[in-house]
Amino acid sequence: MKIRMKKVIALISTMTLTASLLLSGCGSSGNGNAGETGSSTAKDNSNTQAAESGESSPTNIEDLPVIKMAAMTGANYDDTDAVEAEINKILAEKVGAVLDITWSGMGTYKQQVNLMLTGDGEVDIVLLSGVPLATYAGNGMLLDLTDHYEQDPDAFLEWLDVSYIDSCRVNGRLYAIPEVINFSNEILVHANKAMMDDMGIEADDSKIWTMDEIHDLVKQAVDTYPDIYGIVPQTGSQFLAQINYDNLGDTSFVGVIEDHGTTGKVISVTECEEYIEFSKTMREWYQEGLIMQDCMSNTEAWSSMIPSGKAFCAFDAGAYPDNSSTEDTTYYNLTIYPNWSAANCAVRLDYGIAANSKNPDLAFAVLKELYTDADICNLLMYGIEGTHYQVTADGKAAPAEGLTLENSGYSCGFINGWVLPNMLNAYPSYTSADGFSDLLRSYDANAIKSGALGCVFDSTNVTNEYTACVNVFEKYYFAIMSGSMDTESTLETFKAELKAAGEDVVIAEKQAQLDAFLTGK
């Protein structure tokens, strides 16, 4: 069985929008502005590795403009300078610029990017995560990429469906390019493989499991292993992000659209039948002792509790399919709902260019190479061949001889290759299924697509009400979903506090944006 958990996107933060740049998050027309040009050269940020290697370059690299890139990672990156030196040999020849990457940790990345985007040329290319694209664009922080993209759209369309690229438009203008990752997710249960094998239970890859079957399975596990947790949260104290209701990219679920976003009607999550029924079921399971009793104070990841034998299983709403990711041998993946593409699937992680970039044309040229040049993609993913990785007999990348993921000086592609522009334009990881790229593309091609695909909510016009609702959401949404609170009475409290916080105002704004989007399609 094979899976890799996708990182859960951080809660959306709101930002003040300049009155002259009011934008609808789901709009369909408008204009953008190009950034100013200027100069910044590699002399200002010289790459010593190229000089130390004794190799010459056909271009005097130290005189070339430097394109600064910001991205996040949880991997080792001590050898980034050496990796950049190899990337820059290619970029110098093809683009006439060099790349300088600044890595940040997952927890601090969003704050650092906000500072960079408001600074004076501190970043050119930036990984966008955690704030609606329309908010960044509306605050004038991102370059309008429309004209750059339209000069050579096929370079990106080779890797990305046009519907996903168009999801990164705000008022008809393109402000980012989606990462080449999965755009659909199935909802499943990660179950401890060793325990299932020991209990003699077969995990069928093709099966859609019912909730009753999952209940009986967990019951058998906790009866067999009384010292374990039956079900633990998806992440921290967040029990399960969502099911088959669309939130238009609003991770605080202030207004949802049922049935994969197909109803066209925004309603309160407290009135969403799927949320209510799931929560009632979890309440029953919680009272049976099948769910971690202190789950709302949990800080440990399921990905450590299940392999270590502390827990039997966890729900996951953001997962790859079986047989299209890692050859993980510590857990099985039991699908309960097939994969679907939510409205914001293409703007969870994407790359844009800062509006204050001093070299916007070169920045876009470099960005295109980060998607399309296989040599650069392999360097970004795995580092230097022979130093950081080796290619196995079956054409996969594995740590170089003598290295582990812990002691390697560069391990991004093995740890979280999904933070990079195009992980599919590189060797598959040694942990990947055979034919991973084709499997993933086929998986997305056959996904259920949201009826609001590409419509991403912008809370700018209702900042005060939205912020108040988010505070209420954090108190109740996951607690109710985990079954750790009485469902009916707590739902009523949740509903009342959302109303008092201004939920009706937010839902009306979200509905207006959805209507405008659907009308303009």
Tab-separated table of C-alpha atoms in Angstrom, residues 52 137 146 192 223 319 342 348 364 371 398:
chain	number	residue	atom	x	y	z
A	52	GLU	CA	36.047	26.145	-5.696
A	137	ALA	CA	-3.154	40.093	-5.364
A	146	THR	CA	-0.920	37.057	-17.525
A	192	ASN	CA	-1.710	0.144	11.413
A	223	ASP	CA	-10.222	-5.142	21.978
A	319	ALA	CA	-4.226	12.056	0.978
A	342	ALA	CA	-12.023	21.040	-4.283
A	348	ARG	CA	-3.200	25.516	-1.990
A	364	PHE	CA	9.370	34.638	-14.835
A	371	TYR	CA	8.904	23.823	-14.010
A	398	ALA	CA	17.737	7.201	-3.699
